[in-house]
GROMACS .gro file of C-alpha atoms in nm:
model
  501
    1UNK     CA    1   0.003  -0.003  -0.004
    2UNK     CA    2   0.169   0.330  -0.115
    3UNK     CA    3   0.204   0.586   0.156
    4UNK     CA    4  -0.026   0.882   0.113
    5UNK     CA    5   0.074   1.058   0.441
    6UNK     CA    6   0.379   1.260   0.532
    7UNK     CA    7   0.482   1.342   0.883
    8UNK     CA    8   0.730   1.634   0.892
    9UNK     CA    9   0.858   1.591   1.246
   10UNK     CA   10   0.818   1.286   1.478
   11UNK     CA   11   0.631   1.496   1.744
   12UNK     CA   12   0.370   1.617   1.496
   13UNK     CA   13   0.015   1.500   1.557
   14UNK     CA   14  -0.088   1.631   1.204
   15UNK     CA   15   0.025   1.462   0.886
   16UNK     CA   16  -0.007   1.600   0.536
   17UNK     CA   17  -0.197   1.408   0.260
   18UNK     CA   18   0.033   1.357  -0.033
   19UNK     CA   19  -0.266   1.285  -0.257
   20UNK     CA   20  -0.637   1.272  -0.216
   21UNK     CA   21  -0.769   1.040   0.055
   22UNK     CA   22  -1.131   0.931   0.037
   23UNK     CA   23  -1.361   0.893   0.333
   24UNK     CA   24  -1.313   0.544   0.481
   25UNK     CA   25  -0.980   0.486   0.301
   26UNK     CA   26  -0.704   0.329   0.516
   27UNK     CA   27  -0.356   0.472   0.457
   28UNK     CA   28  -0.014   0.393   0.597
   29UNK     CA   29   0.251   0.597   0.756
   30UNK     CA   30   0.560   0.402   0.840
   31UNK     CA   31   0.442   0.098   1.034
   32UNK     CA   32   0.111   0.256   1.129
   33UNK     CA   33  -0.216   0.267   0.940
   34UNK     CA   34  -0.498   0.526   0.968
   35UNK     CA   35  -0.858   0.528   0.841
   36UNK     CA   36  -0.983   0.859   0.719
   37UNK     CA   37  -1.313   0.962   0.872
   38UNK     CA   38  -1.381   1.219   0.594
   39UNK     CA   39  -1.217   1.298   0.270
   40UNK     CA   40  -0.874   1.466   0.304
   41UNK     CA   41  -0.772   1.660  -0.012
   42UNK     CA   42  -0.404   1.648  -0.119
   43UNK     CA   43  -0.200   1.901   0.081
   44UNK     CA   44  -0.446   1.903   0.371
   45UNK     CA   45  -0.380   1.762   0.715
   46UNK     CA   46  -0.507   1.453   0.893
   47UNK     CA   47  -0.502   1.389   1.272
   48UNK     CA   48  -0.274   1.090   1.346
   49UNK     CA   49  -0.316   1.109   1.721
   50UNK     CA   50  -0.626   1.206   1.934
   51UNK     CA   51  -0.619   1.583   2.009
   52UNK     CA   52  -0.821   1.724   2.304
   53UNK     CA   53  -1.006   2.050   2.278
   54UNK     CA   54  -0.756   2.333   2.347
   55UNK     CA   55  -0.450   2.106   2.285
   56UNK     CA   56  -0.182   2.225   2.038
   57UNK     CA   57  -0.196   2.094   1.685
   58UNK     CA   58   0.160   2.027   1.579
   59UNK     CA   59   0.314   2.053   1.235
   60UNK     CA   60   0.684   2.117   1.158
   61UNK     CA   61   0.736   2.031   1.532
   62UNK     CA   62   0.560   2.356   1.636
   63UNK     CA   63   0.200   2.459   1.719
   64UNK     CA   64   0.005   2.576   1.421
   65UNK     CA   65  -0.301   2.641   1.652
   66UNK     CA   66  -0.519   2.466   1.903
   67UNK     CA   67  -0.808   2.220   1.867
   68UNK     CA   68  -1.153   2.379   1.855
   69UNK     CA   69  -1.293   2.052   1.993
   70UNK     CA   70  -1.189   1.701   2.067
   71UNK     CA   71  -1.043   1.557   1.747
   72UNK     CA   72  -1.024   1.186   1.665
   73UNK     CA   73  -0.759   1.005   1.460
   74UNK     CA   74  -0.841   1.023   1.092
   75UNK     CA   75  -1.024   1.359   1.109
   76UNK     CA   76  -0.959   1.650   0.882
   77UNK     CA   77  -0.750   1.922   1.051
   78UNK     CA   78  -0.854   2.249   0.896
   79UNK     CA   79  -1.036   2.573   0.974
   80UNK     CA   80  -1.336   2.405   1.130
   81UNK     CA   81  -1.137   2.206   1.375
   82UNK     CA   82  -0.824   2.419   1.437
   83UNK     CA   83  -0.797   2.789   1.545
   84UNK     CA   84  -0.496   3.021   1.563
   85UNK     CA   85  -0.317   3.099   1.889
   86UNK     CA   86  -0.203   3.442   1.771
   87UNK     CA   87  -0.313   3.755   1.950
   88UNK     CA   88  -0.163   4.086   2.070
   89UNK     CA   89   0.192   4.193   2.125
   90UNK     CA   90   0.441   3.953   2.290
   91UNK     CA   91   0.756   3.993   2.495
   92UNK     CA   92   1.058   3.789   2.369
   93UNK     CA   93   1.389   3.668   2.507
   94UNK     CA   94   1.704   3.639   2.301
   95UNK     CA   95   1.788   3.263   2.316
   96UNK     CA   96   2.066   3.204   2.056
   97UNK     CA   97   2.134   2.865   2.217
   98UNK     CA   98   1.805   2.740   2.063
   99UNK     CA   99   1.917   2.841   1.706
  100UNK     CA  100   2.000   2.558   1.466
  101UNK     CA  101   2.373   2.482   1.426
  102UNK     CA  102   2.506   2.684   1.127
  103UNK     CA  103   2.816   2.530   0.963
  104UNK     CA  104   2.888   2.703   0.634
  105UNK     CA  105   3.136   2.428   0.552
  106UNK     CA  106   2.831   2.196   0.486
  107UNK     CA  107   2.735   2.399   0.183
  108UNK     CA  108   2.987   2.410  -0.093
  109UNK     CA  109   2.798   2.403  -0.423
  110UNK     CA  110   2.827   2.781  -0.494
  111UNK     CA  111   3.167   2.834  -0.331
  112UNK     CA  112   3.414   2.984  -0.578
  113UNK     CA  113   3.154   3.004  -0.851
  114UNK     CA  114   3.091   3.317  -1.065
  115UNK     CA  115   2.808   3.454  -1.276
  116UNK     CA  116   2.843   3.679  -1.591
  117UNK     CA  117   2.712   4.015  -1.478
  118UNK     CA  118   2.754   4.383  -1.539
  119UNK     CA  119   3.010   4.560  -1.325
  120UNK     CA  120   2.875   4.885  -1.173
  121UNK     CA  121   3.075   5.179  -1.047
  122UNK     CA  122   2.963   5.138  -0.688
  123UNK     CA  123   3.117   4.790  -0.668
  124UNK     CA  124   2.792   4.597  -0.714
  125UNK     CA  125   2.700   4.395  -1.027
  126UNK     CA  126   2.381   4.373  -1.225
  127UNK     CA  127   2.238   4.066  -1.390
  128UNK     CA  128   2.050   4.280  -1.648
  129UNK     CA  129   2.164   4.592  -1.831
  130UNK     CA  130   1.833   4.774  -1.870
  131UNK     CA  131   1.734   5.138  -1.897
  132UNK     CA  132   1.450   5.231  -1.662
  133UNK     CA  133   1.215   5.531  -1.684
  134UNK     CA  134   1.090   5.592  -1.337
  135UNK     CA  135   0.812   5.843  -1.265
  136UNK     CA  136   0.824   6.048  -0.947
  137UNK     CA  137   0.440   6.098  -0.964
  138UNK     CA  138   0.162   5.904  -1.112
  139UNK     CA  139   0.062   6.208  -1.326
  140UNK     CA  140   0.342   6.132  -1.575
  141UNK     CA  141   0.284   5.755  -1.620
  142UNK     CA  142   0.150   5.787  -1.967
  143UNK     CA  143   0.446   6.014  -2.062
  144UNK     CA  144   0.688   5.756  -1.933
  145UNK     CA  145   0.521   5.493  -2.146
  146UNK     CA  146   0.529   5.720  -2.450
  147UNK     CA  147   0.902   5.784  -2.400
  148UNK     CA  148   0.955   5.403  -2.367
  149UNK     CA  149   0.779   5.344  -2.700
  150UNK     CA  150   0.973   5.626  -2.867
  151UNK     CA  151   1.307   5.506  -2.732
  152UNK     CA  152   1.304   5.144  -2.837
  153UNK     CA  153   1.518   5.232  -3.136
  154UNK     CA  154   1.802   5.301  -2.892
  155UNK     CA  155   1.801   4.942  -2.758
  156UNK     CA  156   2.116   4.797  -2.901
  157UNK     CA  157   2.445   4.640  -2.793
  158UNK     CA  158   2.428   4.494  -2.442
  159UNK     CA  159   2.108   4.678  -2.347
  160UNK     CA  160   1.864   4.413  -2.229
  161UNK     CA  161   1.561   4.631  -2.237
  162UNK     CA  162   1.416   4.981  -2.201
  163UNK     CA  163   1.119   4.992  -1.950
  164UNK     CA  164   0.887   5.256  -1.823
  165UNK     CA  165   0.729   5.202  -1.484
  166UNK     CA  166   0.410   5.344  -1.342
  167UNK     CA  167   0.255   5.399  -0.996
  168UNK     CA  168  -0.029   5.618  -0.860
  169UNK     CA  169   0.174   5.799  -0.591
  170UNK     CA  170   0.413   6.088  -0.544
  171UNK     CA  171   0.147   6.354  -0.475
  172UNK     CA  172  -0.136   6.404  -0.220
  173UNK     CA  173   0.055   6.185   0.026
  174UNK     CA  174   0.140   6.259   0.388
  175UNK     CA  175   0.405   6.156   0.638
  176UNK     CA  176   0.513   5.785   0.620
  177UNK     CA  177   0.342   5.733   0.287
  178UNK     CA  178   0.542   5.997   0.109
  179UNK     CA  179   0.859   5.867   0.280
  180UNK     CA  180   0.782   5.512   0.167
  181UNK     CA  181   0.732   5.638  -0.193
  182UNK     CA  182   1.044   5.845  -0.204
  183UNK     CA  183   1.268   5.575  -0.043
  184UNK     CA  184   1.132   5.306  -0.276
  185UNK     CA  185   1.181   5.513  -0.593
  186UNK     CA  186   1.525   5.628  -0.482
  187UNK     CA  187   1.630   5.269  -0.419
  188UNK     CA  188   1.513   5.162  -0.767
  189UNK     CA  189   1.721   5.433  -0.929
  190UNK     CA  190   2.022   5.288  -0.757
  191UNK     CA  191   1.947   4.921  -0.858
  192UNK     CA  192   2.238   4.750  -1.025
  193UNK     CA  193   2.006   4.586  -1.285
  194UNK     CA  194   1.945   4.941  -1.418
  195UNK     CA  195   2.241   5.037  -1.635
  196UNK     CA  196   2.078   5.388  -1.679
  197UNK     CA  197   1.775   5.566  -1.542
  198UNK     CA  198   1.558   5.847  -1.660
  199UNK     CA  199   1.384   6.006  -1.341
  200UNK     CA  200   1.062   6.170  -1.475
  201UNK     CA  201   0.867   6.436  -1.284
  202UNK     CA  202   0.582   6.672  -1.356
  203UNK     CA  203   0.697   6.991  -1.175
  204UNK     CA  204   0.429   7.061  -0.923
  205UNK     CA  205   0.399   6.746  -0.728
  206UNK     CA  206   0.471   6.702  -0.356
  207UNK     CA  207   0.750   6.462  -0.439
  208UNK     CA  208   0.982   6.741  -0.547
  209UNK     CA  209   1.275   6.679  -0.775
  210UNK     CA  210   1.518   6.850  -0.547
  211UNK     CA  211   1.418   6.618  -0.259
  212UNK     CA  212   1.448   6.311  -0.479
  213UNK     CA  213   1.789   6.409  -0.596
  214UNK     CA  214   1.907   6.454  -0.233
  215UNK     CA  215   1.765   6.111  -0.142
  216UNK     CA  216   1.910   5.933  -0.446
  217UNK     CA  217   2.251   6.081  -0.365
  218UNK     CA  218   2.554   6.107  -0.594
  219UNK     CA  219   2.492   5.963  -0.949
  220UNK     CA  220   2.684   5.918  -1.265
  221UNK     CA  221   2.525   6.196  -1.470
  222UNK     CA  222   2.610   6.018  -1.795
  223UNK     CA  223   2.364   5.735  -1.708
  224UNK     CA  224   2.114   5.889  -1.469
  225UNK     CA  225   1.914   6.177  -1.604
  226UNK     CA  226   1.633   6.398  -1.461
  227UNK     CA  227   1.347   6.560  -1.647
  228UNK     CA  228   1.047   6.776  -1.539
  229UNK     CA  229   0.772   6.764  -1.800
  230UNK     CA  230   0.645   7.111  -1.725
  231UNK     CA  231   0.984   7.266  -1.807
  232UNK     CA  232   1.003   7.153  -2.167
  233UNK     CA  233   0.775   7.199  -2.467
  234UNK     CA  234   0.776   6.839  -2.592
  235UNK     CA  235   0.834   6.611  -2.300
  236UNK     CA  236   0.828   6.294  -2.507
  237UNK     CA  237   1.097   6.411  -2.749
  238UNK     CA  238   1.306   6.553  -2.460
  239UNK     CA  239   1.274   6.233  -2.269
  240UNK     CA  240   1.367   6.025  -2.574
  241UNK     CA  241   1.684   6.232  -2.630
  242UNK     CA  242   1.789   6.175  -2.273
  243UNK     CA  243   1.738   5.794  -2.312
  244UNK     CA  244   1.947   5.811  -2.628
  245UNK     CA  245   2.227   5.969  -2.427
  246UNK     CA  246   2.202   5.708  -2.161
  247UNK     CA  247   2.196   5.434  -2.421
  248UNK     CA  248   2.520   5.555  -2.572
  249UNK     CA  249   2.689   5.524  -2.233
  250UNK     CA  250   2.557   5.172  -2.144
  251UNK     CA  251   2.526   4.988  -2.467
  252UNK     CA  252   2.891   4.871  -2.467
  253UNK     CA  253   2.907   4.754  -2.106
  254UNK     CA  254   3.003   4.381  -2.133
  255UNK     CA  255   2.905   4.085  -1.913
  256UNK     CA  256   3.214   3.976  -1.718
  257UNK     CA  257   3.269   3.706  -1.444
  258UNK     CA  258   3.140   3.835  -1.111
  259UNK     CA  259   3.198   3.666  -0.778
  260UNK     CA  260   2.901   3.485  -0.629
  261UNK     CA  261   2.933   3.712  -0.325
  262UNK     CA  262   2.766   3.993  -0.525
  263UNK     CA  263   2.451   3.793  -0.589
  264UNK     CA  264   2.139   3.896  -0.389
  265UNK     CA  265   1.825   3.677  -0.385
  266UNK     CA  266   1.488   3.796  -0.258
  267UNK     CA  267   1.274   3.520  -0.087
  268UNK     CA  268   0.897   3.525  -0.120
  269UNK     CA  269   0.596   3.291  -0.133
  270UNK     CA  270   0.238   3.322  -0.225
  271UNK     CA  271  -0.065   3.125  -0.308
  272UNK     CA  272   0.064   2.843  -0.090
  273UNK     CA  273  -0.063   2.493  -0.050
  274UNK     CA  274   0.003   2.210   0.196
  275UNK     CA  275   0.314   2.107   0.000
  276UNK     CA  276   0.485   2.451   0.004
  277UNK     CA  277   0.633   2.391   0.349
  278UNK     CA  278   0.757   2.044   0.245
  279UNK     CA  279   0.901   2.110  -0.099
  280UNK     CA  280   0.926   2.462  -0.243
  281UNK     CA  281   1.010   2.662   0.075
  282UNK     CA  282   1.270   2.413   0.205
  283UNK     CA  283   1.421   2.404  -0.148
  284UNK     CA  284   1.460   2.789  -0.144
  285UNK     CA  285   1.593   2.760   0.207
  286UNK     CA  286   1.872   2.519   0.083
  287UNK     CA  287   1.954   2.763  -0.198
  288UNK     CA  288   1.972   3.045   0.050
  289UNK     CA  289   2.196   2.837   0.274
  290UNK     CA  290   2.433   2.771  -0.022
  291UNK     CA  291   2.439   3.137  -0.128
  292UNK     CA  292   2.503   3.268   0.227
  293UNK     CA  293   2.777   3.006   0.287
  294UNK     CA  294   2.940   3.132  -0.037
  295UNK     CA  295   2.933   3.497   0.081
  296UNK     CA  296   2.618   3.610  -0.096
  297UNK     CA  297   2.293   3.762   0.035
  298UNK     CA  298   1.927   3.637   0.084
  299UNK     CA  299   1.647   3.883   0.182
  300UNK     CA  300   1.337   3.736   0.365
  301UNK     CA  301   1.029   3.947   0.390
  302UNK     CA  302   0.644   3.915   0.444
  303UNK     CA  303   0.642   4.014   0.803
  304UNK     CA  304   0.280   3.898   0.878
  305UNK     CA  305   0.390   3.554   0.758
  306UNK     CA  306   0.652   3.542   1.030
  307UNK     CA  307   0.386   3.573   1.297
  308UNK     CA  308   0.386   3.246   1.489
  309UNK     CA  309   0.737   3.147   1.371
  310UNK     CA  310   0.921   3.464   1.470
  311UNK     CA  311   1.118   3.316   1.759
  312UNK     CA  312   1.287   3.082   1.503
  313UNK     CA  313   1.431   3.402   1.336
  314UNK     CA  314   1.489   3.596   1.659
  315UNK     CA  315   1.705   3.318   1.805
  316UNK     CA  316   1.920   3.330   1.484
  317UNK     CA  317   2.000   3.702   1.529
  318UNK     CA  318   2.374   3.761   1.510
  319UNK     CA  319   2.372   3.971   1.820
  320UNK     CA  320   2.142   4.157   2.067
  321UNK     CA  321   2.093   4.461   1.840
  322UNK     CA  322   1.970   4.245   1.556
  323UNK     CA  323   1.743   4.054   1.801
  324UNK     CA  324   1.592   4.381   1.918
  325UNK     CA  325   1.546   4.504   1.564
  326UNK     CA  326   1.367   4.169   1.485
  327UNK     CA  327   1.136   4.216   1.785
  328UNK     CA  328   1.054   4.569   1.661
  329UNK     CA  329   1.000   4.437   1.313
  330UNK     CA  330   0.734   4.186   1.441
  331UNK     CA  331   0.560   4.395   1.704
  332UNK     CA  332   0.570   4.706   1.488
  333UNK     CA  333   0.381   4.525   1.212
  334UNK     CA  334   0.135   4.383   1.472
  335UNK     CA  335   0.078   4.747   1.587
  336UNK     CA  336   0.014   4.837   1.221
  337UNK     CA  337  -0.268   4.571   1.208
  338UNK     CA  338  -0.410   4.704   1.538
  339UNK     CA  339  -0.412   5.070   1.431
  340UNK     CA  340  -0.649   4.959   1.160
  341UNK     CA  341  -0.860   4.749   1.382
  342UNK     CA  342  -0.749   4.420   1.214
  343UNK     CA  343  -0.683   4.095   1.381
  344UNK     CA  344  -0.323   3.982   1.394
  345UNK     CA  345  -0.418   3.629   1.282
  346UNK     CA  346  -0.600   3.738   0.969
  347UNK     CA  347  -0.397   3.616   0.685
  348UNK     CA  348  -0.438   3.294   0.491
  349UNK     CA  349  -0.622   3.382   0.173
  350UNK     CA  350  -0.905   3.172   0.025
  351UNK     CA  351  -0.647   3.016  -0.211
  352UNK     CA  352  -0.417   2.937   0.079
  353UNK     CA  353  -0.702   2.768   0.277
  354UNK     CA  354  -0.812   2.570  -0.032
  355UNK     CA  355  -0.455   2.448  -0.064
  356UNK     CA  356  -0.451   2.317   0.289
  357UNK     CA  357  -0.312   2.614   0.490
  358UNK     CA  358  -0.531   2.642   0.803
  359UNK     CA  359  -0.383   2.921   1.027
  360UNK     CA  360  -0.131   3.195   1.000
  361UNK     CA  361   0.108   2.990   1.211
  362UNK     CA  362   0.066   2.706   0.959
  363UNK     CA  363   0.170   2.935   0.678
  364UNK     CA  364   0.438   3.117   0.872
  365UNK     CA  365   0.621   2.802   0.981
  366UNK     CA  366   0.634   2.701   0.616
  367UNK     CA  367   0.719   3.053   0.506
  368UNK     CA  368   1.031   3.107   0.717
  369UNK     CA  369   1.184   2.797   0.581
  370UNK     CA  370   1.279   3.002   0.273
  371UNK     CA  371   1.543   3.168   0.491
  372UNK     CA  372   1.722   2.837   0.558
  373UNK     CA  373   1.917   2.822   0.891
  374UNK     CA  374   2.186   3.092   0.850
  375UNK     CA  375   2.217   3.364   1.117
  376UNK     CA  376   2.016   3.681   1.060
  377UNK     CA  377   2.267   3.957   1.000
  378UNK     CA  378   2.049   4.269   0.970
  379UNK     CA  379   1.696   4.400   0.963
  380UNK     CA  380   1.593   4.648   0.691
  381UNK     CA  381   1.315   4.905   0.705
  382UNK     CA  382   1.091   4.940   0.399
  383UNK     CA  383   1.285   5.110   0.120
  384UNK     CA  384   1.630   5.032   0.268
  385UNK     CA  385   1.899   4.898   0.044
  386UNK     CA  386   2.093   4.591   0.158
  387UNK     CA  387   2.442   4.663   0.272
  388UNK     CA  388   2.528   4.361   0.483
  389UNK     CA  389   2.601   4.014   0.346
  390UNK     CA  390   2.418   3.704   0.463
  391UNK     CA  391   2.055   3.654   0.555
  392UNK     CA  392   1.863   3.976   0.609
  393UNK     CA  393   1.503   4.049   0.710
  394UNK     CA  394   1.303   4.319   0.528
  395UNK     CA  395   0.991   4.511   0.652
  396UNK     CA  396   0.714   4.459   0.390
  397UNK     CA  397   0.366   4.306   0.394
  398UNK     CA  398   0.267   3.964   0.263
  399UNK     CA  399   0.103   4.106  -0.050
  400UNK     CA  400   0.280   3.942  -0.345
  401UNK     CA  401   0.327   4.255  -0.555
  402UNK     CA  402   0.425   4.493  -0.274
  403UNK     CA  403   0.663   4.250  -0.113
  404UNK     CA  404   0.836   4.150  -0.438
  405UNK     CA  405   0.875   4.524  -0.532
  406UNK     CA  406   1.019   4.588  -0.184
  407UNK     CA  407   1.270   4.303  -0.240
  408UNK     CA  408   1.372   4.457  -0.580
  409UNK     CA  409   1.420   4.801  -0.417
  410UNK     CA  410   1.634   4.642  -0.143
  411UNK     CA  411   1.874   4.529  -0.414
  412UNK     CA  412   1.764   4.171  -0.499
  413UNK     CA  413   1.873   4.072  -0.845
  414UNK     CA  414   1.618   3.786  -0.854
  415UNK     CA  415   1.300   3.721  -0.649
  416UNK     CA  416   1.248   3.352  -0.572
  417UNK     CA  417   0.876   3.303  -0.551
  418UNK     CA  418   0.735   2.977  -0.424
  419UNK     CA  419   0.371   2.885  -0.494
  420UNK     CA  420   0.128   2.603  -0.478
  421UNK     CA  421  -0.141   2.787  -0.665
  422UNK     CA  422   0.046   2.964  -0.948
  423UNK     CA  423   0.067   3.340  -1.038
  424UNK     CA  424   0.185   3.522  -1.355
  425UNK     CA  425   0.283   3.857  -1.194
  426UNK     CA  426   0.617   4.030  -1.264
  427UNK     CA  427   0.825   4.299  -1.091
  428UNK     CA  428   1.119   4.511  -1.198
  429UNK     CA  429   1.371   4.214  -1.154
  430UNK     CA  430   1.340   3.855  -1.277
  431UNK     CA  431   1.084   3.676  -1.064
  432UNK     CA  432   1.143   3.296  -1.060
  433UNK     CA  433   0.823   3.088  -0.983
  434UNK     CA  434   0.884   2.765  -0.800
  435UNK     CA  435   0.595   2.518  -0.793
  436UNK     CA  436   0.543   2.315  -0.478
  437UNK     CA  437   0.378   2.024  -0.661
  438UNK     CA  438   0.427   1.849  -0.998
  439UNK     CA  439   0.071   1.908  -1.124
  440UNK     CA  440   0.108   2.295  -1.103
  441UNK     CA  441   0.442   2.282  -1.269
  442UNK     CA  442   0.294   2.091  -1.561
  443UNK     CA  443  -0.044   2.263  -1.577
  444UNK     CA  444   0.092   2.618  -1.568
  445UNK     CA  445   0.420   2.569  -1.749
  446UNK     CA  446   0.389   2.916  -1.891
  447UNK     CA  447   0.422   3.064  -1.546
  448UNK     CA  448   0.638   2.811  -1.358
  449UNK     CA  449   1.023   2.812  -1.388
  450UNK     CA  450   1.103   2.514  -1.166
  451UNK     CA  451   0.926   2.234  -0.995
  452UNK     CA  452   1.011   2.158  -0.634
  453UNK     CA  453   0.746   1.885  -0.668
  454UNK     CA  454   1.033   1.663  -0.783
  455UNK     CA  455   1.090   1.608  -0.409
  456UNK     CA  456   0.749   1.433  -0.392
  457UNK     CA  457   0.858   1.204  -0.673
  458UNK     CA  458   1.165   1.051  -0.504
  459UNK     CA  459   1.447   1.293  -0.596
  460UNK     CA  460   1.676   1.401  -0.317
  461UNK     CA  461   1.709   1.758  -0.189
  462UNK     CA  462   2.074   1.758  -0.292
  463UNK     CA  463   1.994   1.664  -0.651
  464UNK     CA  464   1.709   1.917  -0.688
  465UNK     CA  465   1.900   2.202  -0.514
  466UNK     CA  466   2.189   2.159  -0.748
  467UNK     CA  467   1.957   2.184  -1.058
  468UNK     CA  468   1.784   2.481  -0.909
  469UNK     CA  469   2.109   2.670  -0.836
  470UNK     CA  470   2.232   2.597  -1.191
  471UNK     CA  471   1.909   2.760  -1.324
  472UNK     CA  472   1.964   3.062  -1.097
  473UNK     CA  473   2.325   3.106  -1.225
  474UNK     CA  474   2.202   3.074  -1.580
  475UNK     CA  475   1.940   3.350  -1.519
  476UNK     CA  476   2.197   3.571  -1.346
  477UNK     CA  477   2.431   3.524  -1.640
  478UNK     CA  478   2.169   3.608  -1.900
  479UNK     CA  479   2.179   3.255  -2.046
  480UNK     CA  480   1.825   3.192  -1.933
  481UNK     CA  481   1.520   3.404  -1.844
  482UNK     CA  482   1.252   3.374  -1.584
  483UNK     CA  483   0.905   3.318  -1.748
  484UNK     CA  484   0.794   3.643  -1.584
  485UNK     CA  485   1.037   3.844  -1.790
  486UNK     CA  486   0.821   3.782  -2.100
  487UNK     CA  487   0.514   3.930  -1.917
  488UNK     CA  488   0.416   4.290  -1.846
  489UNK     CA  489   0.623   4.441  -1.563
  490UNK     CA  490   0.525   4.810  -1.606
  491UNK     CA  491   0.339   4.860  -1.269
  492UNK     CA  492   0.509   4.931  -0.945
  493UNK     CA  493   0.346   4.838  -0.614
  494UNK     CA  494   0.441   5.069  -0.325
  495UNK     CA  495   0.341   5.015   0.039
  496UNK     CA  496   0.081   5.269   0.151
  497UNK     CA  497  -0.060   5.319   0.505
  498UNK     CA  498  -0.234   5.652   0.555
  499UNK     CA  499  -0.442   5.941   0.426
  500UNK     CA  500  -0.454   6.048   0.067
  501UNK     CA  501  -0.535   6.420   0.029
   0.00000   0.00000   0.00000
């Protein structure tokens, strides 16, 4: 009898159905057998021990909630039988002795490897040599697109693309919202995947050009240009001329071998299912371990999807300062929820729940696996650019578009996006979609770049990780492209929390 159940940790009283289990069907797990009292869809959980009302339901070796009532062996563990334990703000203790043992010597696949990238004057490297047209205010989005269309004739040599981005912000914003917009846009201007940038303003917006130039800081004026549309008669022609000047400066930049230490990966998940925490997220975690061990950088975000698993990250903080910053990251985001009268445990989307995710803890314990087991070296505020090497935490919400854009602004060359449901979205940097199950990888092959579902088909983590890292090196070197790069990526998603005038 083929096993249809998977127990992640020996102490778990919840096991995951690897395929659909019908009501009354008897399935095996090791030497034990269990009879399903109701149908258990693939990716969902079955009780493999009796669980009393109020008792912890364990998955990944940690509580994902408590039982709403007494639960018998063989019952379906989902939203009708399990409830979240999350609530208000918590106090935390720094307990580094509880962190997993980190031994970089165990990860050697990327050590000494290079990727073919574009050397930048600030010492970083890009994996794409694109020209970006970035509006300071939503009023000029259409002008940015017109300049993009007019400037395509200047795409030549090593220029990988000329793209205009749009967003609805930059005016009628107050306080933190304006700060978020300015920091985010300034960070994009500095991104190493942009060989050159045209910063486009209107002339009367709150997001004043002088402020943006100060925030962006020193630039190479040959490849970063500024234009206010109200100050020229024909803004499209003026913008196209500036893009032509930029193109002449960047079209001959060659790809050259770059040390793996310069590679930055953003870590994100969305539309999860019950397999995400078993296949796709652990795979990305192994890739992150390999990159960090080789001197590179991984950035983990989606703060609400750390709730319930936050101590696993806090105990990995490199020191007391990073621990305190992580506590503030978690509690600060909980306070954001509370300011708006929202429950801290409100997260799993209908798609997540349909895929087998029951509580926020359930999703979070799977989500944080994308960060592997390396020490946490720094915590970034929204709009901050990564400066430290190693594993970093970034303040951003769980929303797929906002979080992925935040990762791009922080300096990620590639966003690794795990999914059990599938999504076609794109952001300013290549967004690699990793399917948690074989069916999704085959069914949505136009969206999915890699199948972590191979782990369900008998392949080892070592084998799958090696193939995955080879794909990432090929994408970083321009020898391959993420499926998302062929889709529309013109819209920016910026974090907003406040009043619009």
